[in-house]
PDB file of C-alpha atoms in Angstrom:
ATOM      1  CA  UNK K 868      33.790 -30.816 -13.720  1.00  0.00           C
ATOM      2  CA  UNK K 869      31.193 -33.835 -13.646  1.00  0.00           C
ATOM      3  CA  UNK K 870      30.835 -36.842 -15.826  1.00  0.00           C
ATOM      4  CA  UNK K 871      27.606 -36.325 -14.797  1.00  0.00           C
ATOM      5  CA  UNK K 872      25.576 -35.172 -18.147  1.00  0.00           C
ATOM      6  CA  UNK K 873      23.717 -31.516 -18.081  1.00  0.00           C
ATOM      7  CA  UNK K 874      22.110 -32.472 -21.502  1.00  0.00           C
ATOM      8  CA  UNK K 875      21.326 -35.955 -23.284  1.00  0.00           C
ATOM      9  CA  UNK K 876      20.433 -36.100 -27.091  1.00  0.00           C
ATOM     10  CA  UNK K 877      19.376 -39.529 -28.420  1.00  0.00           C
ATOM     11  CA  UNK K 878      18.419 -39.892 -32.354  1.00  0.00           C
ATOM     12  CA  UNK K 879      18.314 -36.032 -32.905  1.00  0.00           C
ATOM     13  CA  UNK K 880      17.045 -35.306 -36.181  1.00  0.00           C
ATOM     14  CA  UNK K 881      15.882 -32.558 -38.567  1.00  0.00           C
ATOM     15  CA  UNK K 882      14.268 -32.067 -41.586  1.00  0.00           C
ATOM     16  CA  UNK K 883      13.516 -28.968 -43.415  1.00  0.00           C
ATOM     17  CA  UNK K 884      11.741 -28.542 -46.369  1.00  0.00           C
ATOM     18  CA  UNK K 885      12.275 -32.666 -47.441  1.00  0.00           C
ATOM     19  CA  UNK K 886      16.052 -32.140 -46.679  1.00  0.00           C
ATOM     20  CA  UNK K 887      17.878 -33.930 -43.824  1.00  0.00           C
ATOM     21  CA  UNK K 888      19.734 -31.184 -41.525  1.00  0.00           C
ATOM     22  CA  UNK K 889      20.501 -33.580 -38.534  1.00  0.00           C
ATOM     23  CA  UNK K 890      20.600 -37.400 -38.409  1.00  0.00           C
ATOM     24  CA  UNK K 891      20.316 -39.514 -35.298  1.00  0.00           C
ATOM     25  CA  UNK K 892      22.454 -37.502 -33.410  1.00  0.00           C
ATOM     26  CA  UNK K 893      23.258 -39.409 -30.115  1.00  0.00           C
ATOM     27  CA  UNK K 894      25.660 -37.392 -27.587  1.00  0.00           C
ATOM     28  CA  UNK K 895      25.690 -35.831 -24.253  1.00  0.00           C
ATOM     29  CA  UNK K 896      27.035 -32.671 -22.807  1.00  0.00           C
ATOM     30  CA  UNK K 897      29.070 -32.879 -19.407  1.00  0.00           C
ATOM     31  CA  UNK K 898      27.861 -30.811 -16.378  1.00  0.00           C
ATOM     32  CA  UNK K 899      30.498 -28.011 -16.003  1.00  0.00           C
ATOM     33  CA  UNK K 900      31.923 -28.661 -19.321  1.00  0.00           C
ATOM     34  CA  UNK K 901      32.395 -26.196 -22.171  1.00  0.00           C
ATOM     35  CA  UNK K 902      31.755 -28.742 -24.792  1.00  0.00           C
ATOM     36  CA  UNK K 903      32.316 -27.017 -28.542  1.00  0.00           C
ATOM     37  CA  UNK K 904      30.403 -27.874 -31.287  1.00  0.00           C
ATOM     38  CA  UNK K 905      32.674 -27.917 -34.765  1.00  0.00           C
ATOM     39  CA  UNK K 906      31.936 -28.892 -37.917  1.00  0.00           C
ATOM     40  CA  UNK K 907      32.333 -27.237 -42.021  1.00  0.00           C
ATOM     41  CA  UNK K 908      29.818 -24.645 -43.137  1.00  0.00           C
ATOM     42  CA  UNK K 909      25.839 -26.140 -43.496  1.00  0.00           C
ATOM     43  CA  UNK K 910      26.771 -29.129 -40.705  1.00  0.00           C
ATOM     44  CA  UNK K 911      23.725 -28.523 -38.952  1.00  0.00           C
ATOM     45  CA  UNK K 912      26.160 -26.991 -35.806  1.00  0.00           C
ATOM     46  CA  UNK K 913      23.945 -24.113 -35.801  1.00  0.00           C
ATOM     47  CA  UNK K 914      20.237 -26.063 -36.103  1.00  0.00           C
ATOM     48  CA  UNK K 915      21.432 -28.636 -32.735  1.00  0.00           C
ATOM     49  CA  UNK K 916      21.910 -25.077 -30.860  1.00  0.00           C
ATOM     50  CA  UNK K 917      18.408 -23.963 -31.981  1.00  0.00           C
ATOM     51  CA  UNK K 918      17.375 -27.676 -31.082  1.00  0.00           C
ATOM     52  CA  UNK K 919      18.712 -27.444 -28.179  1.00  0.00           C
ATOM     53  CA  UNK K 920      16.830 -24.721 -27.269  1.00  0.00           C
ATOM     54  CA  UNK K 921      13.752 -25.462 -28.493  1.00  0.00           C
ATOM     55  CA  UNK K 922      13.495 -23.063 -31.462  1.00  0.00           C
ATOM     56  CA  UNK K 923      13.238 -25.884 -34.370  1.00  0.00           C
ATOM     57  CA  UNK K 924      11.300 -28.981 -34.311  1.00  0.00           C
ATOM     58  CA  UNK K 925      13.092 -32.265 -34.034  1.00  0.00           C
ATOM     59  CA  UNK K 926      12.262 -36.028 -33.566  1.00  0.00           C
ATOM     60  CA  UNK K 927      14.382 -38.142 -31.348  1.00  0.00           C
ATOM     61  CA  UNK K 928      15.067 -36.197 -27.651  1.00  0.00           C
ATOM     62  CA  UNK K 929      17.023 -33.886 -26.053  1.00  0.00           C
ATOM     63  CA  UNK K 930      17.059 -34.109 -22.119  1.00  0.00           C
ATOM     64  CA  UNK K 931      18.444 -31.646 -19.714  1.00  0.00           C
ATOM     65  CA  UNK K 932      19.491 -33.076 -16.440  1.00  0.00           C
ATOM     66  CA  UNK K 933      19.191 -31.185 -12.517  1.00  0.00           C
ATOM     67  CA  UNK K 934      22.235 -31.271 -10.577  1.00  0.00           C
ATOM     68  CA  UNK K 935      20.950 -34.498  -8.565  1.00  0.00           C
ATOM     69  CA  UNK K 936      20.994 -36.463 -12.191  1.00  0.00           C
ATOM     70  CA  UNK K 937      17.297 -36.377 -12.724  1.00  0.00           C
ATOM     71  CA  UNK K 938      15.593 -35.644 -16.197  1.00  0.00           C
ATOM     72  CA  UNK K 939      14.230 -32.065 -15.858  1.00  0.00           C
ATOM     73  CA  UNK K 940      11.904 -29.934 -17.655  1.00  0.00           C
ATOM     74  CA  UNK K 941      13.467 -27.175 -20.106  1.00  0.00           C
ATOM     75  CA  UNK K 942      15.285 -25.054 -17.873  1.00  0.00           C
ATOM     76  CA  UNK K 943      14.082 -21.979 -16.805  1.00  0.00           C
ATOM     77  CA  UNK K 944      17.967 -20.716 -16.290  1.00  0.00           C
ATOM     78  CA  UNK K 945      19.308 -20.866 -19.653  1.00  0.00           C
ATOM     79  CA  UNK K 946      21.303 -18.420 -21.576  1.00  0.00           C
ATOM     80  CA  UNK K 947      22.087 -17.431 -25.269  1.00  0.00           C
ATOM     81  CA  UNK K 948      24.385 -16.046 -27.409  1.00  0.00           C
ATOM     82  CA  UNK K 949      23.649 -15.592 -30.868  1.00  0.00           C
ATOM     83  CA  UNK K 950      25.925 -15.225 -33.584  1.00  0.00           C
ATOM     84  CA  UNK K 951      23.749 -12.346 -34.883  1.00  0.00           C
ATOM     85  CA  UNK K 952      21.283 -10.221 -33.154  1.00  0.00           C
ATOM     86  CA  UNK K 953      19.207  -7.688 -35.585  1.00  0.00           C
ATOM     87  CA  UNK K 954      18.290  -4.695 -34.825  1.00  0.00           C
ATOM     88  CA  UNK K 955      17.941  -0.650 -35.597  1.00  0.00           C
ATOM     89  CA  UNK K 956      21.312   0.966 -34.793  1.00  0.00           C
ATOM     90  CA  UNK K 957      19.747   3.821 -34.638  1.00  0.00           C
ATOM     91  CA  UNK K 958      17.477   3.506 -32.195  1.00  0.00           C
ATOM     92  CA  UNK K 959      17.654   4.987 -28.955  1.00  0.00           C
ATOM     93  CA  UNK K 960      18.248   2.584 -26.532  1.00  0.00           C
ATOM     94  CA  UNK K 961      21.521   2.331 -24.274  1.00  0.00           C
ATOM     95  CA  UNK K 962      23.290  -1.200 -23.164  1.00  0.00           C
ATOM     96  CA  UNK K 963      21.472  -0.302 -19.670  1.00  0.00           C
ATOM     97  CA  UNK K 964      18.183  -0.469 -21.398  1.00  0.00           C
ATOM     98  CA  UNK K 965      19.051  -3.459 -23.138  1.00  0.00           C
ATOM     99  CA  UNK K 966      19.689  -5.533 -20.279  1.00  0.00           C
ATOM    100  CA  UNK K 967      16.470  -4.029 -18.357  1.00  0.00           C
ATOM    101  CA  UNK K 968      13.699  -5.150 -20.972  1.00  0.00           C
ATOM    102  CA  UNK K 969      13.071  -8.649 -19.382  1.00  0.00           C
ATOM    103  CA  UNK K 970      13.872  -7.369 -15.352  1.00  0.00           C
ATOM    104  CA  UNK K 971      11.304  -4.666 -14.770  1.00  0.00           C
ATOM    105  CA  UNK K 972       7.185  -5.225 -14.912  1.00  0.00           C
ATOM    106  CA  UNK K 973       6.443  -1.501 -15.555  1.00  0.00           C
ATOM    107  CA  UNK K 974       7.942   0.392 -18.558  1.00  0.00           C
ATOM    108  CA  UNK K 975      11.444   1.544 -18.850  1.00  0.00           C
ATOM    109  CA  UNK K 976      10.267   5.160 -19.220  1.00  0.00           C
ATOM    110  CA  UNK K 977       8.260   4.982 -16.029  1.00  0.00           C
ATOM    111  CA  UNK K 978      11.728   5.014 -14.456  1.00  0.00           C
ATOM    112  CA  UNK K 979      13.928   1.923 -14.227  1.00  0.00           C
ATOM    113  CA  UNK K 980      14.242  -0.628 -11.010  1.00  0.00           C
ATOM    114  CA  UNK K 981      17.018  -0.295  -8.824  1.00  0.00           C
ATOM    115  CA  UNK K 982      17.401  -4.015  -7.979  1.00  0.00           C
ATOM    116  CA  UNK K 983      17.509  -4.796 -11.653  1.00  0.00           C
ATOM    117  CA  UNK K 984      19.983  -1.636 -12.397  1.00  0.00           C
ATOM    118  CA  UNK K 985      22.188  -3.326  -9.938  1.00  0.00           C
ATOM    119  CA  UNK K 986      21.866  -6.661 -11.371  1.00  0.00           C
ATOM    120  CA  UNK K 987      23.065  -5.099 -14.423  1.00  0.00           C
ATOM    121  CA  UNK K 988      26.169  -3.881 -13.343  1.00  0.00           C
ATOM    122  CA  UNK K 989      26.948  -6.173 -11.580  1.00  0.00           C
ATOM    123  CA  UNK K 990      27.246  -8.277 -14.697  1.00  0.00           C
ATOM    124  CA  UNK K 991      28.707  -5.611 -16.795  1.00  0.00           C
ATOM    125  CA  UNK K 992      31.462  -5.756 -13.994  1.00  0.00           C
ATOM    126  CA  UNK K 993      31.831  -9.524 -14.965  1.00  0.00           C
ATOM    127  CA  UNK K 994      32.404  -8.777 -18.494  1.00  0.00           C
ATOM    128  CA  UNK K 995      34.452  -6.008 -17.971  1.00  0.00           C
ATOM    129  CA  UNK K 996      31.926  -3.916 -19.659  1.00  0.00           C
ATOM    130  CA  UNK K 997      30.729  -1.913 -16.872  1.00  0.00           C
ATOM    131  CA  UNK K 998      32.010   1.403 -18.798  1.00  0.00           C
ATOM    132  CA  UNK K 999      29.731   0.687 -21.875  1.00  0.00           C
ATOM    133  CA  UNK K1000      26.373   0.849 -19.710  1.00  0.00           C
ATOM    134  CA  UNK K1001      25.161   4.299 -20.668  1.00  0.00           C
ATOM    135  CA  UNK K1002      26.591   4.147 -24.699  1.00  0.00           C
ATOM    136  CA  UNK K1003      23.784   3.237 -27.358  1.00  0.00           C
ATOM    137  CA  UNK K1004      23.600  -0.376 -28.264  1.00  0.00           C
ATOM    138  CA  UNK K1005      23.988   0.803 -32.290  1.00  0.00           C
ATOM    139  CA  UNK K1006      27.789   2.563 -30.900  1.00  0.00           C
ATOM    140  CA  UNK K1007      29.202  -0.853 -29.625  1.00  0.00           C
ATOM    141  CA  UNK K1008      31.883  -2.229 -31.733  1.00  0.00           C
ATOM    142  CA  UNK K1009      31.762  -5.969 -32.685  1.00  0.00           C
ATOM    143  CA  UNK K1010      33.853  -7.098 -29.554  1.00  0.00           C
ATOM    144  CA  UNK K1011      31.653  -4.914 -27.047  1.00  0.00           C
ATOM    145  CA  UNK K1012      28.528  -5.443 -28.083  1.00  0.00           C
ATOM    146  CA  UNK K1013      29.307  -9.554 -27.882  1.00  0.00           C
ATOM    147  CA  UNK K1014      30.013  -8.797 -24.249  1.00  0.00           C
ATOM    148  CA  UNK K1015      27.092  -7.025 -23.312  1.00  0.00           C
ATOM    149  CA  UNK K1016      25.318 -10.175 -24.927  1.00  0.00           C
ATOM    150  CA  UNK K1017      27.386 -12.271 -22.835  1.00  0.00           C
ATOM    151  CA  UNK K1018      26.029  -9.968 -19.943  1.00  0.00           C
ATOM    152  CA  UNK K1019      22.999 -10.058 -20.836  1.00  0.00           C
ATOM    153  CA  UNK K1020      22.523 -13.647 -21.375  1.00  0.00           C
ATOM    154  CA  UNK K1021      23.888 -13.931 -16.923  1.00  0.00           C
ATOM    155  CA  UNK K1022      20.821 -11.563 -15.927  1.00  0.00           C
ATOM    156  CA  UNK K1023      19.041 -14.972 -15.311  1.00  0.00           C
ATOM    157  CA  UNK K1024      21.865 -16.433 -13.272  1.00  0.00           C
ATOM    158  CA  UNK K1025      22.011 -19.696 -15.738  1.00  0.00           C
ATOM    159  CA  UNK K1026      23.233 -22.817 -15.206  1.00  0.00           C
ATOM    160  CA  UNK K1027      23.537 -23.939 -19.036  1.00  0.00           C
ATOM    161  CA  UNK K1028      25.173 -20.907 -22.075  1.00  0.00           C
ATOM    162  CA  UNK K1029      24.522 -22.166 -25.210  1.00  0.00           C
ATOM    163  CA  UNK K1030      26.889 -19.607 -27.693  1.00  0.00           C
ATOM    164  CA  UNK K1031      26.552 -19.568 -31.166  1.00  0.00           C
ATOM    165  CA  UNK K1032      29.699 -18.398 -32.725  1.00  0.00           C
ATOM    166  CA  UNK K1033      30.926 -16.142 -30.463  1.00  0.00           C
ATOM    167  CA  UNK K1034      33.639 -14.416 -31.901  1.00  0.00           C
ATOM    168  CA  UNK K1035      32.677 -14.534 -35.521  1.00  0.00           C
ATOM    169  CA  UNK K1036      33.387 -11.170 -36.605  1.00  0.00           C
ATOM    170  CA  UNK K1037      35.583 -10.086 -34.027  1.00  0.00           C
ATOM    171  CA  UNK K1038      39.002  -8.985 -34.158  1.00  0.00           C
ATOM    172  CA  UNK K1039      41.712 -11.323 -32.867  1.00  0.00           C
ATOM    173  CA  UNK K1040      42.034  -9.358 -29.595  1.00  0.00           C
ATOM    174  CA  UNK K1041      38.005  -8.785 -29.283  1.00  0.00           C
ATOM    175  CA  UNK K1042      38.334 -12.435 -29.488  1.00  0.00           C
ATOM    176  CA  UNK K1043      40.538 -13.581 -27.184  1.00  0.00           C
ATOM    177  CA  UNK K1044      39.294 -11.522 -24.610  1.00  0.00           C
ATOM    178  CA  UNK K1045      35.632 -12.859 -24.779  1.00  0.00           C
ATOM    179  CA  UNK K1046      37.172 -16.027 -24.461  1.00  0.00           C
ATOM    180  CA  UNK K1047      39.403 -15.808 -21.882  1.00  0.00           C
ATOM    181  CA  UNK K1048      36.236 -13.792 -19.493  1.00  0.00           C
ATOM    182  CA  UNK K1049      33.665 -16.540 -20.629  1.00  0.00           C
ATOM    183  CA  UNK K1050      36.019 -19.520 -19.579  1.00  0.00           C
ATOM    184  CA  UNK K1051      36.624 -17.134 -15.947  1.00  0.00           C
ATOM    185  CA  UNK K1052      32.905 -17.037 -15.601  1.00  0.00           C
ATOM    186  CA  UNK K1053      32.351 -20.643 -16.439  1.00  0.00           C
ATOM    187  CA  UNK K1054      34.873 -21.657 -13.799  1.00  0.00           C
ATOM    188  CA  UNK K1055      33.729 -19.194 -11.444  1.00  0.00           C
ATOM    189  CA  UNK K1056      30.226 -20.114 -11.204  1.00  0.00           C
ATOM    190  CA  UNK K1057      30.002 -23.539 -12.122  1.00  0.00           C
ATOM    191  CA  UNK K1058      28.829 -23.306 -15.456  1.00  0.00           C
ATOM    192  CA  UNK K1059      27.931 -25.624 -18.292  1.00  0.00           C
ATOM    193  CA  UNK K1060      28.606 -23.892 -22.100  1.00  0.00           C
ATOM    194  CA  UNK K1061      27.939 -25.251 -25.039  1.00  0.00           C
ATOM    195  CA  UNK K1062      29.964 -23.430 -28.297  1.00  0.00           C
ATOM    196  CA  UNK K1063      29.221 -23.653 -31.390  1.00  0.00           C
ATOM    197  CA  UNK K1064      32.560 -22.587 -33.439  1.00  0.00           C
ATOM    198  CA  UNK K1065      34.446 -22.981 -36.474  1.00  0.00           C
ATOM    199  CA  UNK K1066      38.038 -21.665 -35.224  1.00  0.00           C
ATOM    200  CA  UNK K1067      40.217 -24.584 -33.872  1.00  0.00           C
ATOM    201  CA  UNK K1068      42.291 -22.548 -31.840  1.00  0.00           C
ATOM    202  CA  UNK K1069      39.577 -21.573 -29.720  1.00  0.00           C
ATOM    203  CA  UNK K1070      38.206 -24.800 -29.500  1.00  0.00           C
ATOM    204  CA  UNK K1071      41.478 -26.497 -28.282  1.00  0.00           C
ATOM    205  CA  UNK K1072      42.416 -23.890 -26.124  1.00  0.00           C
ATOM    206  CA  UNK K1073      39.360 -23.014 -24.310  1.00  0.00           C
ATOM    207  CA  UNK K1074      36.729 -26.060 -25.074  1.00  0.00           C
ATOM    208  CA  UNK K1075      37.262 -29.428 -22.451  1.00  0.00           C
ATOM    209  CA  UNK K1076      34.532 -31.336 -25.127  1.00  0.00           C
ATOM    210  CA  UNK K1077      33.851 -31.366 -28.696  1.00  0.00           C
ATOM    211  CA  UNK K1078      31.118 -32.656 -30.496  1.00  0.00           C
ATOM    212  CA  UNK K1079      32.412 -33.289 -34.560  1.00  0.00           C
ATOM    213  CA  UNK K1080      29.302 -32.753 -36.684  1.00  0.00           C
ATOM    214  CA  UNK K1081      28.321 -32.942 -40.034  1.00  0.00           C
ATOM    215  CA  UNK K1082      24.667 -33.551 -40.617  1.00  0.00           C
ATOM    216  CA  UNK K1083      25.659 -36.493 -38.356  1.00  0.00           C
ATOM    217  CA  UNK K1084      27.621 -36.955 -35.331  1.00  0.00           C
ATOM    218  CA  UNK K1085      31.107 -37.862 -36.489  1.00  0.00           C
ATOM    219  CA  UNK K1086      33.076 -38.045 -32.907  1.00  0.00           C
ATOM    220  CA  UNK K1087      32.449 -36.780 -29.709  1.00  0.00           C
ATOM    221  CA  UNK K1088      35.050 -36.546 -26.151  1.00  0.00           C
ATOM    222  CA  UNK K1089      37.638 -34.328 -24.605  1.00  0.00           C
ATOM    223  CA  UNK K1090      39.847 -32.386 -27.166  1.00  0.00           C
ATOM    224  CA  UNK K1091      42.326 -34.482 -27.106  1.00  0.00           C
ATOM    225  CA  UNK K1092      40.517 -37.910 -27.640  1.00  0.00           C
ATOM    226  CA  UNK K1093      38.345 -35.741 -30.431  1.00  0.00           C
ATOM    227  CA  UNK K1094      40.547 -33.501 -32.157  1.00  0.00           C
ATOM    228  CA  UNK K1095      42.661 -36.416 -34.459  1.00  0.00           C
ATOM    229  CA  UNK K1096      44.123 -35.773 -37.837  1.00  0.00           C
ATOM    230  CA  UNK K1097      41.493 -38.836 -38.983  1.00  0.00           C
ATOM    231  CA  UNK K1098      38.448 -37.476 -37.162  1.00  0.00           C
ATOM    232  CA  UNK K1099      39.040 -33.532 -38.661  1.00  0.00           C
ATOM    233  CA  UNK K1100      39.546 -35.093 -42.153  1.00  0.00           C
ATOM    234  CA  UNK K1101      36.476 -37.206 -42.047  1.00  0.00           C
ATOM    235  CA  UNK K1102      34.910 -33.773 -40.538  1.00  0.00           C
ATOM    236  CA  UNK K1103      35.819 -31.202 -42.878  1.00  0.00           C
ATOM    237  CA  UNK K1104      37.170 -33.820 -45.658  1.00  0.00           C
ATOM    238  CA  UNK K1105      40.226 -34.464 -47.247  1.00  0.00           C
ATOM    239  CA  UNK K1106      41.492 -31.773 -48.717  1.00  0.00           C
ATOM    240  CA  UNK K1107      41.655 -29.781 -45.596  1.00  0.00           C
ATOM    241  CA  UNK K1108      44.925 -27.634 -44.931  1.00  0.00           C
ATOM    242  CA  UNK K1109      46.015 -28.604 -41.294  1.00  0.00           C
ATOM    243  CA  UNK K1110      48.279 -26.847 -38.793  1.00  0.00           C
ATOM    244  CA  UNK K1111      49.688 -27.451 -35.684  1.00  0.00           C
ATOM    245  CA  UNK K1112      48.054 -25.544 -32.618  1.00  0.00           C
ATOM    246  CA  UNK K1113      48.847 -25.947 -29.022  1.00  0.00           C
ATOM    247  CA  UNK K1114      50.006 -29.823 -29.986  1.00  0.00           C
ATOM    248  CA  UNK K1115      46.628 -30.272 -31.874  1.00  0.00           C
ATOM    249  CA  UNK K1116      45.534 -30.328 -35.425  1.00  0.00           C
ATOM    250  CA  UNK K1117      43.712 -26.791 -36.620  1.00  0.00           C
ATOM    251  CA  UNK K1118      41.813 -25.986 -39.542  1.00  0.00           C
ATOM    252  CA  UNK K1119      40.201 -23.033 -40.869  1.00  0.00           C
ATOM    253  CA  UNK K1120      37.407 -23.930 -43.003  1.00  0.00           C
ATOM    254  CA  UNK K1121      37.561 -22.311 -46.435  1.00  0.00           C
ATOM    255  CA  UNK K1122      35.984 -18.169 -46.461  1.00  0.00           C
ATOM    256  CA  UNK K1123      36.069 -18.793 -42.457  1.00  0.00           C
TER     257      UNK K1123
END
């Protein structure tokens, strides 16, 4: 992993409405890193991701970075996770269809691509998935249809994943496994992810970075220099219930 950054954000604010969301928010993201995002419900975690990505207007700047250290334009290989995706479970479209719609110039029903039908499995295969690719999107459980987004959000080979809470929803073991094949994939090809979650356990076990938010940038460095009794209770406040997980201090957020 470099200390090189992938993404600089100086003075990052938004308003909404009158209200402040995000103030001044001044942090970088390592190249290589998965750097989580933590912070009590209405933080703003969620709003820097859509900042990040260009989806919300903002003052201040956000900066991504090529691998030679030189500002670059938005990238063009970027991928996303949402924490929700809406749509019509009963529609009839298959997780092979899914991942298709941004591959192919001519219509699906004009017959599909074989380059980009490869693609997909071949990504599938990475998630483990590869079994799902003919079952209708509105059949996926929680935990498999997160992994087909995962899947879908490699068809553009990124560089940068930007996840929006992941496993929300998701069983323990739906969980853990999306975890433990997203940190594989990061280390596999390189890649910088940026998590936004609420669950401290995943944070200090899979996260190398965390940026402690709420509405302002509280503390920011490796787990270990981030995660500190002080630095959660300032985060979440003071009458947070703390445990002990893998030698750091975990809290679960109230209805979390």
């Amino acid at each position: 992993m470099s200390e090189e950054p992938a993404i600089g954000m100086r003075g990052v604010t938004v308003r909404q409405g009158g209200i402040s969301i995000l103030t001044g928010v001044t942090a970088s993201v390592p190249r290589g890193s998965v750097t989580a995002i933590i912070g009590p419900n209405g933080a703003g975690k969620t709003t820097l991701l859509r900042a990040m990505l260009g989806l919300c207007s903002y003052s201040g700047s956000i900066t991504y970075f090529d691998r030679d250290g030189r500002p670059a334009s938005y990238p063009r290989r970027i991928g996303y996770v949402p924490q929700r995706l809406d749509f019509d479970r009963g529609m009839p479209m298959t997780v092979l269809d899914l991942l298709l719609l941004d591959q192919q110039r001519r219509p699906l029903w004009l017959g599909r691509s074989a380059p980009a039908v490869a693609r997909a499995k071949a990504q599938l295969q990475r998630v483990e998935a590869v079994h799902l690719i003919d079952r209708p999107i509105g059949k996926l459980s929680g935990g498999e249809f997160q992994r087909v987004q995962l899947a879908l959000s490699l068809m553009a080979d990124p560089e940068i994943i930007l996840l929006d809470e992941p496993v929300s929803g998701v069983d323990v073991q739906g969980g853990q496994l999306f975890c433990d094949l997203l940190e594989t994939i990061q280390r596999e090809s390189l890649l910088t992810v940026v998590m936004v979650s609420h669950d401290l356990s995943v944070v200090s076990k899979h996260a190398t970075h965390v940026l402690c938010l709420n509405r302002e940038l509280l503390a920011a460095g490796t787990v270990h220099e981030a995660l500190t009794p002080s630095t959660l209770s300032q985060v979440f406040g003071p009458h947070a219930l703390f445990g002990h997980v893998h030698g750091l201090c975990s809290h679960t957020p109230p209805g979390a």
